[in-house]
Amino acid sequence: MEITQAAGGVCAAKGFFAGGVHCGIRKNTSKLDLALIYSETPCAAAAVYTKNKVCGAPITVTRAHLSDGRAQAIICNSGNANTCNADGVSKAQMMCAALARELHLAETDIAVASTGVIGQPLPIDPILSNIAPLIRSCRADGEGSLLAGTAIMTTDTHEKEYSVRFSLGGKSCHIGGIAKGSGMIEPNMATMLCFITTDAAISPAMLQKALSADVQTTFNMVSIDGDTSTNDTLVLLANGAAKNSTVEAEGEDFDTFCAALHAVTTQLCRMIAKDGEGATKLLTCTVRGADGQQTARKIAKSVIKSTLFKCAVFGCDANWGRILCAIGYTEAEFEIDKVAVWLCSAGGKVQVCESGAGLPFSEDEALQVLQQDEVTVLIDMGSGSETATAWGCDLSYDYVKINGDYRT
Amino acid sequence: MEITQAAGGVCAAKGFFAGGVHCGIRKNTSKLDLALIYSETPCAAAAVYTKNKVCGAPITVTRAHLSDGRAQAIICNSGNANTCNADGVSKAQMMCAALARELHLAETDIAVASTGVIGQPLPIDPILSNIAPLIRSCRADGEGSLLAGTAIMTTDTHEKEYSVRFSLGGKSCHIGGIAKGSGMIEPNMATMLCFITTDAAISPAMLQKALSADVQTTFNMVSIDGDTSTNDTLVLLANGAAKNSTVEAEGEDFDTFCAALHAVTTQLCRMIAKDGEGATKLLTCTVRGADGQQTARKIAKSVIKSTLFKCAVFGCDANWGRILCAIGYTEAEFEIDKVAVWLCSAGGKVQVCESGAGLPFSEDEALQVLQQDEVTVLIDMGSGSETATAWGCDLSYDYVKINGDYRT
């Protein structure tokens, strides 16, 4: 199977349109705050959502609308999470109803999402009065993807999109998506917000199967600050415009589809991690030689999440004892005295620990490694053949600044 | 039972001596780095330790020495954790052997602890050559407690001690302790370092029982940054100098002892939380109305640990949605739509949430509450009668600064 990067983001797949406008939820008129993605034709739809018990009203609505495995459009506002409000569900339904009317769709074919402050009433009028301009802003190319990707941003410093081309039964197919992350990122079965489209033909059941499996090693392996958002939502639409023979069971085509999906989600995860609130570096932890997949994942995430190690990375301090410490408090079974650790980046590779104890190393070489903007901690557990990777970022002054006064 | 605050810290109990010196592990000659606490007579001893699988060498030695429920002295250095070093255990044993020689004790009657950088060889000569001056520094009064309490500090900004007087069978008894905290604080059955003494007569088994129960609602309910240290150790020595009838079973005397112990550990926990690295505020979360004790504890800790809420508290931003969010991702069963939340301090009390949804409140009043240096989040789950309290602190620029370059 060949999977190559393609242009177009969430519009890379044929038959999808995307756009975004400033509707007025945000005071800053230069910041887009309402996004739309839709397909010309009906789609199979799959989704994963936050496991937070405080669940955004849009999730309640989207979950109901996608229960039949079908959808055709996604509407999303930023600036307000529409969560912990008594009228949240009815406002989310109003967003769907207004869009359905203009696009001549059933309300139940629309997914809705919101991101922003929790617990403040959603201003619904700016949204309802901007549905027509929103639809007019939509395009079927990379410009449309950029508009939608920008309109879903909160404290993200840049738009995030990725797309690939691959082939199913000789038909050229695409998968592409946009995402927003930044803070409150510790997805539990989903990410903050991610919308992915594909023109591959695939049944709703196989689409959900591919997605549910994929997030275990992608979005669930990202952590910015350990806070699981109330509004995490990932929606995946497949409109079949590529006209491949519909994927309805496991097999070679399904495997290819999963690999292409994984290529997109992995890149979006890296972008989310690297653009974590206040982040100056992408921090990747790869665990190998573990005797279980769960153990490998837990250890990789434990290291990525260590506040102390994140601060050390920000300060380019090779304080590897904090890596060992974070491995040590992971709730999993392993032998710490078999562990080896390396710090790696474009600046080089330095081994700092062997058999669970420190090795002498050059502080200068370690500094060279840590000064790069993408740093990997490689951990060999010395006990098996399982591997896992997790993504996070350093913890900087700016994270504190951004979150010390988020609402104003 | 009457329990009143008393002077003397870890020397409040009769027959205990404490002291501290600068031995040279730290470069800064004005910083004490070696502490000693000992009793004139043998003691019942109890302890709890970190559950981190990467376990400091001193813990291995202390655990063996205290296995008979007896001890008479505690030696502790700061500036180096003696952890993840191939020769760590032998150096910890050397510390005990040298002290045992000078104090004419058995090595196995000595507890040893270390705190500081992980993974750098412990300089043992400065310790061995300063045992005699260390013993000479010891005193049986508050000055001795201050010396020892200061010598165990790392990034703590001030010494921490607390002591109480109470009565068992008409005999005046005391419990007092010193502690250090600051960073890497998420104790799991123990705290960073805490040494408590009592002149009450109590059997080793009942002493351990009292301690193991107490830490569940005290040290295990403190979180600074979610990192569980490799060296957490709490040692409790009881020398019986108060000459009360030895507590050997449950009953009134045991209850009084537990209450006095709880008075000391609660205050030390509050001090550790308030002096968390970079902290500007003590953050307390009290959960009431829960339908289970474990649920109440989990929710209180989840709120205390939320990085996002900690930043909001630092910025005096009444972003209560983050409290709801942190309640929501707690792994426990409860009904979120029964939850009510108040922000409380010496500056007032403001309700921000009822039935799981936001209430209008005065931002000015909320600011008044949050500007105090001790802030409490009160959560009523509306489902039962269980309560729990957890302690933490805000997350500031200084936390990042302190931990960005800890080793230099």
PDB file of C-alpha atoms in Angstrom, chain A residues 237-375:
ATOM      1  CA  LEU A 237     -17.333  11.411   7.417  1.00  0.00           C
ATOM      2  CA  ALA A 238     -17.000   9.126   4.381  1.00  0.00           C
ATOM      3  CA  ASN A 239     -18.999  10.060   1.264  1.00  0.00           C
ATOM      4  CA  GLY A 240     -17.856   7.340  -1.134  1.00  0.00           C
ATOM      5  CA  ALA A 241     -17.132   9.809  -3.970  1.00  0.00           C
ATOM      6  CA  ALA A 242     -14.001   7.831  -4.862  1.00  0.00           C
ATOM      7  CA  LYS A 243     -16.350   5.094  -6.117  1.00  0.00           C
ATOM      8  CA  ASN A 244     -14.214   2.244  -4.763  1.00  0.00           C
ATOM      9  CA  SER A 245     -15.938  -0.995  -3.920  1.00  0.00           C
ATOM     10  CA  THR A 246     -17.406  -0.238  -0.494  1.00  0.00           C
ATOM     11  CA  VAL A 247     -15.299  -1.524   2.397  1.00  0.00           C
ATOM     12  CA  GLU A 248     -17.717  -3.667   4.359  1.00  0.00           C
ATOM     13  CA  ALA A 249     -15.432  -6.161   6.116  1.00  0.00           C
ATOM     14  CA  GLU A 250     -11.885  -6.676   7.292  1.00  0.00           C
ATOM     15  CA  GLY A 251      -9.312  -7.367   4.599  1.00  0.00           C
ATOM     16  CA  GLU A 252      -6.709  -5.652   2.484  1.00  0.00           C
ATOM     17  CA  ASP A 253      -8.820  -2.579   1.668  1.00  0.00           C
ATOM     18  CA  PHE A 254      -9.756  -2.088   5.308  1.00  0.00           C
ATOM     19  CA  ASP A 255      -6.101  -2.362   6.320  1.00  0.00           C
ATOM     20  CA  THR A 256      -5.135   0.229   3.727  1.00  0.00           C
ATOM     21  CA  PHE A 257      -7.896   2.541   4.887  1.00  0.00           C
ATOM     22  CA  CYS A 258      -6.776   2.151   8.502  1.00  0.00           C
ATOM     23  CA  ALA A 259      -3.162   2.889   7.578  1.00  0.00           C
ATOM     24  CA  ALA A 260      -4.189   6.019   5.678  1.00  0.00           C
ATOM     25  CA  LEU A 261      -6.375   7.142   8.578  1.00  0.00           C
ATOM     26  CA  HIS A 262      -3.482   6.518  10.954  1.00  0.00           C
ATOM     27  CA  ALA A 263      -1.172   8.648   8.818  1.00  0.00           C
ATOM     28  CA  VAL A 264      -3.581  11.567   9.139  1.00  0.00           C
ATOM     29  CA  THR A 265      -4.400  11.172  12.836  1.00  0.00           C
ATOM     30  CA  THR A 266      -0.740  10.718  13.809  1.00  0.00           C
ATOM     31  CA  GLN A 267       0.222  13.970  12.135  1.00  0.00           C
ATOM     32  CA  LEU A 268      -2.711  15.833  13.673  1.00  0.00           C
ATOM     33  CA  CYS A 269      -1.739  14.476  17.115  1.00  0.00           C
ATOM     34  CA  ARG A 270       1.821  15.688  16.676  1.00  0.00           C
ATOM     35  CA  MET A 271       0.519  19.119  15.654  1.00  0.00           C
ATOM     36  CA  ILE A 272      -1.796  19.292  18.656  1.00  0.00           C
ATOM     37  CA  ALA A 273       1.007  18.287  21.022  1.00  0.00           C
ATOM     38  CA  LYS A 274       3.532  20.677  19.516  1.00  0.00           C
ATOM     39  CA  ASP A 275       1.051  23.553  19.731  1.00  0.00           C
ATOM     40  CA  GLY A 276       0.047  22.809  23.332  1.00  0.00           C
ATOM     41  CA  GLU A 277      -0.650  25.946  25.301  1.00  0.00           C
ATOM     42  CA  GLY A 278       2.618  27.791  25.845  1.00  0.00           C
ATOM     43  CA  ALA A 279       4.621  24.939  24.328  1.00  0.00           C
ATOM     44  CA  THR A 280       8.043  25.585  22.867  1.00  0.00           C
ATOM     45  CA  LYS A 281       8.791  21.944  22.011  1.00  0.00           C
ATOM     46  CA  LEU A 282       7.118  18.776  20.792  1.00  0.00           C
ATOM     47  CA  LEU A 283       7.936  16.056  23.303  1.00  0.00           C
ATOM     48  CA  THR A 284       7.626  12.469  22.058  1.00  0.00           C
ATOM     49  CA  CYS A 285       8.115   9.418  24.258  1.00  0.00           C
ATOM     50  CA  THR A 286       8.658   6.089  22.572  1.00  0.00           C
ATOM     51  CA  VAL A 287       8.710   2.978  24.730  1.00  0.00           C
ATOM     52  CA  ARG A 288      10.059  -0.275  23.302  1.00  0.00           C
ATOM     53  CA  GLY A 289      10.943  -3.665  24.738  1.00  0.00           C
ATOM     54  CA  ALA A 290       7.881  -3.737  26.998  1.00  0.00           C
ATOM     55  CA  ASP A 291       6.223  -7.054  27.802  1.00  0.00           C
ATOM     56  CA  GLY A 292       2.713  -5.717  27.181  1.00  0.00           C
ATOM     57  CA  GLN A 293       1.068  -3.139  24.934  1.00  0.00           C
ATOM     58  CA  GLN A 294      -0.833  -1.549  27.851  1.00  0.00           C
ATOM     59  CA  THR A 295       2.354  -1.300  29.886  1.00  0.00           C
ATOM     60  CA  ALA A 296       4.149   0.393  26.999  1.00  0.00           C
ATOM     61  CA  ARG A 297       1.313   2.896  26.544  1.00  0.00           C
ATOM     62  CA  LYS A 298       1.004   3.686  30.255  1.00  0.00           C
ATOM     63  CA  ILE A 299       4.717   4.319  30.637  1.00  0.00           C
ATOM     64  CA  ALA A 300       4.913   6.521  27.529  1.00  0.00           C
ATOM     65  CA  LYS A 301       2.001   8.614  28.793  1.00  0.00           C
ATOM     66  CA  SER A 302       3.319   8.818  32.331  1.00  0.00           C
ATOM     67  CA  VAL A 303       6.590  10.333  31.084  1.00  0.00           C
ATOM     68  CA  ILE A 304       4.831  12.728  28.707  1.00  0.00           C
ATOM     69  CA  LYS A 305       2.611  13.918  31.542  1.00  0.00           C
ATOM     70  CA  SER A 306       5.251  14.519  34.218  1.00  0.00           C
ATOM     71  CA  THR A 307       4.963  18.192  35.089  1.00  0.00           C
ATOM     72  CA  LEU A 308       8.469  18.178  36.476  1.00  0.00           C
ATOM     73  CA  PHE A 309      10.020  16.624  33.381  1.00  0.00           C
ATOM     74  CA  LYS A 310       8.048  18.998  31.142  1.00  0.00           C
ATOM     75  CA  CYS A 311       9.561  21.936  33.030  1.00  0.00           C
ATOM     76  CA  ALA A 312      13.037  20.417  32.706  1.00  0.00           C
ATOM     77  CA  VAL A 313      12.582  20.078  28.942  1.00  0.00           C
ATOM     78  CA  PHE A 314      11.469  23.711  28.768  1.00  0.00           C
ATOM     79  CA  GLY A 315      14.692  24.647  30.588  1.00  0.00           C
ATOM     80  CA  CYS A 316      16.809  22.275  28.404  1.00  0.00           C
ATOM     81  CA  ASP A 317      17.872  20.522  31.628  1.00  0.00           C
ATOM     82  CA  ALA A 318      18.780  16.841  31.089  1.00  0.00           C
ATOM     83  CA  ASN A 319      17.192  15.898  34.415  1.00  0.00           C
ATOM     84  CA  TRP A 320      16.682  12.261  33.434  1.00  0.00           C
ATOM     85  CA  GLY A 321      16.014  11.218  37.046  1.00  0.00           C
ATOM     86  CA  ARG A 322      12.551  12.680  36.523  1.00  0.00           C
ATOM     87  CA  ILE A 323      12.028  10.309  33.585  1.00  0.00           C
ATOM     88  CA  LEU A 324      12.921   7.346  35.797  1.00  0.00           C
ATOM     89  CA  CYS A 325      10.657   8.716  38.500  1.00  0.00           C
ATOM     90  CA  ALA A 326       7.732   9.008  36.077  1.00  0.00           C
ATOM     91  CA  ILE A 327       8.342   5.469  34.825  1.00  0.00           C
ATOM     92  CA  GLY A 328       8.432   4.369  38.443  1.00  0.00           C
ATOM     93  CA  TYR A 329       5.016   5.654  39.430  1.00  0.00           C
ATOM     94  CA  THR A 330       3.294   4.158  36.407  1.00  0.00           C
ATOM     95  CA  GLU A 331       0.649   1.692  37.499  1.00  0.00           C
ATOM     96  CA  ALA A 332       1.989  -1.284  35.590  1.00  0.00           C
ATOM     97  CA  GLU A 333       4.254  -4.253  36.246  1.00  0.00           C
ATOM     98  CA  PHE A 334       7.875  -4.084  35.044  1.00  0.00           C
ATOM     99  CA  GLU A 335      11.442  -4.402  36.276  1.00  0.00           C
ATOM    100  CA  ILE A 336      12.962  -0.973  36.717  1.00  0.00           C
ATOM    101  CA  ASP A 337      16.531  -2.313  36.780  1.00  0.00           C
ATOM    102  CA  LYS A 338      16.299  -3.353  33.138  1.00  0.00           C
ATOM    103  CA  VAL A 339      15.392   0.116  31.873  1.00  0.00           C
ATOM    104  CA  ALA A 340      17.576   2.123  29.486  1.00  0.00           C
ATOM    105  CA  VAL A 341      16.878   5.720  28.439  1.00  0.00           C
ATOM    106  CA  TRP A 342      18.077   7.931  25.588  1.00  0.00           C
ATOM    107  CA  LEU A 343      17.374  11.577  24.746  1.00  0.00           C
ATOM    108  CA  CYS A 344      17.135  12.041  20.978  1.00  0.00           C
ATOM    109  CA  SER A 345      16.542  14.855  18.510  1.00  0.00           C
ATOM    110  CA  ALA A 346      17.940  16.341  15.346  1.00  0.00           C
ATOM    111  CA  GLY A 347      20.719  17.524  17.684  1.00  0.00           C
ATOM    112  CA  GLY A 348      21.931  14.000  18.430  1.00  0.00           C
ATOM    113  CA  LYS A 349      21.294  11.029  20.710  1.00  0.00           C
ATOM    114  CA  VAL A 350      22.546  10.693  24.282  1.00  0.00           C
ATOM    115  CA  GLN A 351      22.091   7.653  26.521  1.00  0.00           C
ATOM    116  CA  VAL A 352      21.498   8.764  30.106  1.00  0.00           C
ATOM    117  CA  CYS A 353      20.484   5.574  31.877  1.00  0.00           C
ATOM    118  CA  GLU A 354      21.232   1.864  31.668  1.00  0.00           C
ATOM    119  CA  SER A 355      19.941  -0.963  33.874  1.00  0.00           C
ATOM    120  CA  GLY A 356      17.897   1.589  35.811  1.00  0.00           C
ATOM    121  CA  ALA A 357      20.953   3.571  36.919  1.00  0.00           C
ATOM    122  CA  GLY A 358      22.599   6.722  35.621  1.00  0.00           C
ATOM    123  CA  LEU A 359      25.356   6.768  33.004  1.00  0.00           C
ATOM    124  CA  PRO A 360      27.938   9.526  32.802  1.00  0.00           C
ATOM    125  CA  PHE A 361      27.099  11.721  29.801  1.00  0.00           C
ATOM    126  CA  SER A 362      28.212  14.988  28.282  1.00  0.00           C
ATOM    127  CA  GLU A 363      26.044  17.876  29.486  1.00  0.00           C
ATOM    128  CA  ASP A 364      27.021  19.742  26.332  1.00  0.00           C
ATOM    129  CA  GLU A 365      25.793  16.942  24.098  1.00  0.00           C
ATOM    130  CA  ALA A 366      22.574  16.663  26.115  1.00  0.00           C
ATOM    131  CA  LEU A 367      22.024  20.402  25.767  1.00  0.00           C
ATOM    132  CA  GLN A 368      22.486  20.072  22.003  1.00  0.00           C
ATOM    133  CA  VAL A 369      19.734  17.464  21.960  1.00  0.00           C
ATOM    134  CA  LEU A 370      17.324  19.381  24.196  1.00  0.00           C
ATOM    135  CA  GLN A 371      17.659  22.692  22.396  1.00  0.00           C
ATOM    136  CA  GLN A 372      15.839  21.336  19.327  1.00  0.00           C
ATOM    137  CA  ASP A 373      12.117  21.989  18.930  1.00  0.00           C
ATOM    138  CA  GLU A 374      11.265  18.289  18.697  1.00  0.00           C
ATOM    139  CA  VAL A 375      12.702  16.049  21.417  1.00  0.00           C
TER     140      VAL A 375
END
